[in-house]
């Protein structure tokens, strides 16, 4: 079973780094993209919130039932750690919901609440072996519960 404390520490470190980066963006520039075609900081936070909410809600639903068997040939996948290397830019398959764009303080508060929910789900199930719960990631392949939480951190 993976080290739950290591994954929790990753989630906390990534949140601290994200918030430090957010603090460097002036509030008046929060909704302004740095270049044409780029996302503003506000839009980046919307994307992160949408992804984290979808992952957490999906994993919570999965845990309500026994894990589904996944054939062994579907288990190989790319490591989620690749998500932290931004040279591999990919377009998200999740359309950005512009109605969720918030000001800086609201964005940070929403993200903090979502991260708290994710950490709660993770800690509530820390005594279970969650490696058998798998779901397909659009780029990496079938990831288990622990790998999905690492993906949030990366």
PDB file of C-alpha atoms in Angstrom:
ATOM      1  CA  UNK A   1       0.000   0.000   0.000  1.00  0.00           C
ATOM      2  CA  UNK A   2       1.401   3.451  -0.890  1.00  0.00           C
ATOM      3  CA  UNK A   3       2.598   5.826   1.792  1.00  0.00           C
ATOM      4  CA  UNK A   4      -0.509   7.880   2.611  1.00  0.00           C
ATOM      5  CA  UNK A   5       1.563  10.418   4.547  1.00  0.00           C
ATOM      6  CA  UNK A   6       3.783  11.026   1.500  1.00  0.00           C
ATOM      7  CA  UNK A   7       0.753  11.632  -0.727  1.00  0.00           C
ATOM      8  CA  UNK A   8      -0.849  13.941   1.856  1.00  0.00           C
ATOM      9  CA  UNK A   9       2.430  15.875   2.132  1.00  0.00           C
ATOM     10  CA  UNK A  10       2.529  16.185  -1.687  1.00  0.00           C
ATOM     11  CA  UNK A  11      -0.997  17.624  -1.681  1.00  0.00           C
ATOM     12  CA  UNK A  12      -0.107  20.129   1.047  1.00  0.00           C
ATOM     13  CA  UNK A  13       3.194  21.156  -0.626  1.00  0.00           C
ATOM     14  CA  UNK A  14       1.533  21.653  -4.000  1.00  0.00           C
ATOM     15  CA  UNK A  15      -1.219  23.744  -2.418  1.00  0.00           C
ATOM     16  CA  UNK A  16       1.349  25.938  -0.658  1.00  0.00           C
ATOM     17  CA  UNK A  17       3.296  26.385  -3.910  1.00  0.00           C
ATOM     18  CA  UNK A  18       0.146  27.209  -5.836  1.00  0.00           C
ATOM     19  CA  UNK A  19      -0.887  29.816  -3.287  1.00  0.00           C
ATOM     20  CA  UNK A  20       2.589  31.347  -3.246  1.00  0.00           C
ATOM     21  CA  UNK A  21       2.414  31.685  -7.044  1.00  0.00           C
ATOM     22  CA  UNK A  22      -1.095  33.154  -6.782  1.00  0.00           C
ATOM     23  CA  UNK A  23       0.137  35.778  -4.315  1.00  0.00           C
ATOM     24  CA  UNK A  24       2.586  37.052  -6.935  1.00  0.00           C
ATOM     25  CA  UNK A  25      -0.311  37.959  -9.250  1.00  0.00           C
ATOM     26  CA  UNK A  26      -1.774  41.392  -8.438  1.00  0.00           C
ATOM     27  CA  UNK A  27      -5.530  41.315  -7.841  1.00  0.00           C
ATOM     28  CA  UNK A  28      -6.115  43.758 -10.708  1.00  0.00           C
ATOM     29  CA  UNK A  29      -4.338  41.347 -13.122  1.00  0.00           C
ATOM     30  CA  UNK A  30      -6.025  38.184 -11.821  1.00  0.00           C
ATOM     31  CA  UNK A  31      -8.476  37.962 -14.729  1.00  0.00           C
ATOM     32  CA  UNK A  32      -6.111  39.162 -17.443  1.00  0.00           C
ATOM     33  CA  UNK A  33      -4.307  36.577 -19.598  1.00  0.00           C
ATOM     34  CA  UNK A  34      -0.541  37.186 -19.872  1.00  0.00           C
ATOM     35  CA  UNK A  35      -0.680  36.718 -23.659  1.00  0.00           C
ATOM     36  CA  UNK A  36      -3.345  36.139 -26.324  1.00  0.00           C
ATOM     37  CA  UNK A  37      -4.550  32.547 -26.192  1.00  0.00           C
ATOM     38  CA  UNK A  38      -3.230  31.984 -22.647  1.00  0.00           C
ATOM     39  CA  UNK A  39      -5.345  31.555 -19.552  1.00  0.00           C
ATOM     40  CA  UNK A  40      -5.506  34.175 -16.851  1.00  0.00           C
ATOM     41  CA  UNK A  41      -4.699  33.182 -13.263  1.00  0.00           C
ATOM     42  CA  UNK A  42      -8.449  33.182 -12.591  1.00  0.00           C
ATOM     43  CA  UNK A  43      -9.007  30.712 -15.448  1.00  0.00           C
ATOM     44  CA  UNK A  44      -6.161  28.483 -14.250  1.00  0.00           C
ATOM     45  CA  UNK A  45      -7.848  28.325 -10.839  1.00  0.00           C
ATOM     46  CA  UNK A  46     -11.181  27.471 -12.484  1.00  0.00           C
ATOM     47  CA  UNK A  47      -9.539  24.615 -14.345  1.00  0.00           C
ATOM     48  CA  UNK A  48      -7.786  23.331 -11.215  1.00  0.00           C
ATOM     49  CA  UNK A  49     -11.021  23.551  -9.224  1.00  0.00           C
ATOM     50  CA  UNK A  50     -13.034  21.765 -11.911  1.00  0.00           C
ATOM     51  CA  UNK A  51     -10.480  18.959 -12.149  1.00  0.00           C
ATOM     52  CA  UNK A  52     -10.062  18.533  -8.388  1.00  0.00           C
ATOM     53  CA  UNK A  53     -13.821  18.570  -7.854  1.00  0.00           C
ATOM     54  CA  UNK A  54     -14.386  15.984 -10.604  1.00  0.00           C
ATOM     55  CA  UNK A  55     -11.635  13.701  -9.261  1.00  0.00           C
ATOM     56  CA  UNK A  56     -12.783  13.930  -5.648  1.00  0.00           C
ATOM     57  CA  UNK A  57     -16.472  13.425  -6.469  1.00  0.00           C
ATOM     58  CA  UNK A  58     -15.671  10.553  -8.843  1.00  0.00           C
ATOM     59  CA  UNK A  59     -13.486   8.789  -6.310  1.00  0.00           C
ATOM     60  CA  UNK A  60     -16.114   9.234  -3.599  1.00  0.00           C
ATOM     61  CA  UNK A  61     -18.697   7.569  -5.888  1.00  0.00           C
ATOM     62  CA  UNK A  62     -16.290   4.742  -6.700  1.00  0.00           C
ATOM     63  CA  UNK A  63     -15.659   4.018  -3.018  1.00  0.00           C
ATOM     64  CA  UNK A  64     -19.373   3.437  -2.427  1.00  0.00           C
ATOM     65  CA  UNK A  65     -19.124   0.120  -4.319  1.00  0.00           C
ATOM     66  CA  UNK A  66     -16.601  -2.705  -4.520  1.00  0.00           C
ATOM     67  CA  UNK A  67     -13.752  -2.077  -6.981  1.00  0.00           C
ATOM     68  CA  UNK A  68     -14.280  -3.263 -10.533  1.00  0.00           C
ATOM     69  CA  UNK A  69     -11.807  -5.758 -11.921  1.00  0.00           C
ATOM     70  CA  UNK A  70      -9.522  -4.288 -14.555  1.00  0.00           C
ATOM     71  CA  UNK A  71      -7.863  -6.672 -17.021  1.00  0.00           C
ATOM     72  CA  UNK A  72      -4.109  -6.818 -16.547  1.00  0.00           C
ATOM     73  CA  UNK A  73      -3.437  -5.519 -20.076  1.00  0.00           C
ATOM     74  CA  UNK A  74      -5.211  -2.243 -19.189  1.00  0.00           C
ATOM     75  CA  UNK A  75      -3.133  -1.647 -16.064  1.00  0.00           C
ATOM     76  CA  UNK A  76       0.080  -0.285 -17.617  1.00  0.00           C
ATOM     77  CA  UNK A  77      -0.019   3.503 -17.707  1.00  0.00           C
ATOM     78  CA  UNK A  78       2.167   6.558 -17.811  1.00  0.00           C
ATOM     79  CA  UNK A  79       3.222   7.783 -14.375  1.00  0.00           C
ATOM     80  CA  UNK A  80       1.099  10.697 -13.131  1.00  0.00           C
ATOM     81  CA  UNK A  81       4.340  12.465 -12.157  1.00  0.00           C
ATOM     82  CA  UNK A  82       4.606  13.487 -15.830  1.00  0.00           C
ATOM     83  CA  UNK A  83       1.846  16.039 -15.156  1.00  0.00           C
ATOM     84  CA  UNK A  84       4.364  18.277 -13.393  1.00  0.00           C
ATOM     85  CA  UNK A  85       6.531  18.649 -16.507  1.00  0.00           C
ATOM     86  CA  UNK A  86       4.903  21.528 -18.312  1.00  0.00           C
ATOM     87  CA  UNK A  87       6.930  20.955 -21.489  1.00  0.00           C
ATOM     88  CA  UNK A  88       4.338  18.281 -22.318  1.00  0.00           C
ATOM     89  CA  UNK A  89       1.543  20.766 -22.929  1.00  0.00           C
ATOM     90  CA  UNK A  90      -1.813  19.182 -23.569  1.00  0.00           C
ATOM     91  CA  UNK A  91      -5.234  20.655 -24.172  1.00  0.00           C
ATOM     92  CA  UNK A  92      -7.691  19.727 -21.456  1.00  0.00           C
ATOM     93  CA  UNK A  93     -10.690  17.653 -22.549  1.00  0.00           C
ATOM     94  CA  UNK A  94     -12.721  19.517 -19.899  1.00  0.00           C
ATOM     95  CA  UNK A  95     -14.177  22.758 -21.296  1.00  0.00           C
ATOM     96  CA  UNK A  96     -13.558  25.747 -19.058  1.00  0.00           C
ATOM     97  CA  UNK A  97     -16.739  26.985 -17.379  1.00  0.00           C
ATOM     98  CA  UNK A  98     -16.425  30.789 -17.549  1.00  0.00           C
ATOM     99  CA  UNK A  99     -19.297  31.178 -15.061  1.00  0.00           C
ATOM    100  CA  UNK A 100     -16.927  29.825 -12.386  1.00  0.00           C
ATOM    101  CA  UNK A 101     -14.332  32.585 -12.861  1.00  0.00           C
ATOM    102  CA  UNK A 102     -13.979  34.387  -9.527  1.00  0.00           C
ATOM    103  CA  UNK A 103     -11.873  37.179  -8.117  1.00  0.00           C
ATOM    104  CA  UNK A 104      -8.585  36.302  -6.469  1.00  0.00           C
ATOM    105  CA  UNK A 105      -9.783  35.905  -2.862  1.00  0.00           C
ATOM    106  CA  UNK A 106     -12.848  33.894  -3.901  1.00  0.00           C
ATOM    107  CA  UNK A 107     -10.708  31.662  -6.139  1.00  0.00           C
ATOM    108  CA  UNK A 108      -8.275  30.922  -3.316  1.00  0.00           C
ATOM    109  CA  UNK A 109     -11.105  30.237  -0.858  1.00  0.00           C
ATOM    110  CA  UNK A 110     -12.888  27.904  -3.286  1.00  0.00           C
ATOM    111  CA  UNK A 111      -9.698  25.997  -3.966  1.00  0.00           C
ATOM    112  CA  UNK A 112      -8.930  25.720  -0.237  1.00  0.00           C
ATOM    113  CA  UNK A 113     -12.389  24.226   0.378  1.00  0.00           C
ATOM    114  CA  UNK A 114     -11.946  21.733  -2.450  1.00  0.00           C
ATOM    115  CA  UNK A 115      -8.504  20.697  -1.224  1.00  0.00           C
ATOM    116  CA  UNK A 116      -9.882  20.256   2.295  1.00  0.00           C
ATOM    117  CA  UNK A 117     -12.593  17.990   0.877  1.00  0.00           C
ATOM    118  CA  UNK A 118     -10.030  15.950  -1.076  1.00  0.00           C
ATOM    119  CA  UNK A 119      -7.787  15.551   1.970  1.00  0.00           C
ATOM    120  CA  UNK A 120     -10.789  14.547   4.086  1.00  0.00           C
ATOM    121  CA  UNK A 121     -11.820  11.865   1.603  1.00  0.00           C
ATOM    122  CA  UNK A 122      -8.268  10.604   1.506  1.00  0.00           C
ATOM    123  CA  UNK A 123      -7.837  10.513   5.291  1.00  0.00           C
ATOM    124  CA  UNK A 124     -11.289   8.980   5.904  1.00  0.00           C
ATOM    125  CA  UNK A 125     -10.241   6.016   3.783  1.00  0.00           C
ATOM    126  CA  UNK A 126      -6.604   5.786   4.884  1.00  0.00           C
ATOM    127  CA  UNK A 127      -7.136   2.393   6.515  1.00  0.00           C
ATOM    128  CA  UNK A 128      -8.425   0.801   3.306  1.00  0.00           C
ATOM    129  CA  UNK A 129      -6.342  -0.531   0.446  1.00  0.00           C
ATOM    130  CA  UNK A 130      -7.554   1.728  -2.335  1.00  0.00           C
ATOM    131  CA  UNK A 131      -5.172   0.515  -5.025  1.00  0.00           C
ATOM    132  CA  UNK A 132      -7.836  -1.684  -6.622  1.00  0.00           C
ATOM    133  CA  UNK A 133     -10.033   1.324  -7.436  1.00  0.00           C
ATOM    134  CA  UNK A 134      -9.074   2.470 -10.931  1.00  0.00           C
ATOM    135  CA  UNK A 135     -10.432   4.966 -13.400  1.00  0.00           C
ATOM    136  CA  UNK A 136      -9.186   6.019 -16.808  1.00  0.00           C
ATOM    137  CA  UNK A 137      -7.272   9.273 -17.119  1.00  0.00           C
ATOM    138  CA  UNK A 138      -7.519  10.843 -20.614  1.00  0.00           C
ATOM    139  CA  UNK A 139      -3.724  10.918 -21.101  1.00  0.00           C
ATOM    140  CA  UNK A 140      -2.074   8.568 -18.594  1.00  0.00           C
ATOM    141  CA  UNK A 141      -4.317   5.468 -18.772  1.00  0.00           C
ATOM    142  CA  UNK A 142      -6.029   3.707 -15.871  1.00  0.00           C
ATOM    143  CA  UNK A 143      -4.845   5.190 -12.591  1.00  0.00           C
ATOM    144  CA  UNK A 144      -5.586   3.817  -9.157  1.00  0.00           C
ATOM    145  CA  UNK A 145      -7.033   5.883  -6.304  1.00  0.00           C
ATOM    146  CA  UNK A 146      -3.588   6.809  -4.926  1.00  0.00           C
ATOM    147  CA  UNK A 147      -2.296   7.857  -8.357  1.00  0.00           C
ATOM    148  CA  UNK A 148      -5.326  10.082  -8.869  1.00  0.00           C
ATOM    149  CA  UNK A 149      -4.556  11.905  -5.617  1.00  0.00           C
ATOM    150  CA  UNK A 150      -0.944  12.295  -6.685  1.00  0.00           C
ATOM    151  CA  UNK A 151      -2.200  13.742  -9.984  1.00  0.00           C
ATOM    152  CA  UNK A 152      -4.047  16.447  -8.039  1.00  0.00           C
ATOM    153  CA  UNK A 153      -0.761  17.296  -6.330  1.00  0.00           C
ATOM    154  CA  UNK A 154       1.240  17.375  -9.531  1.00  0.00           C
TER     155      UNK A 154
END
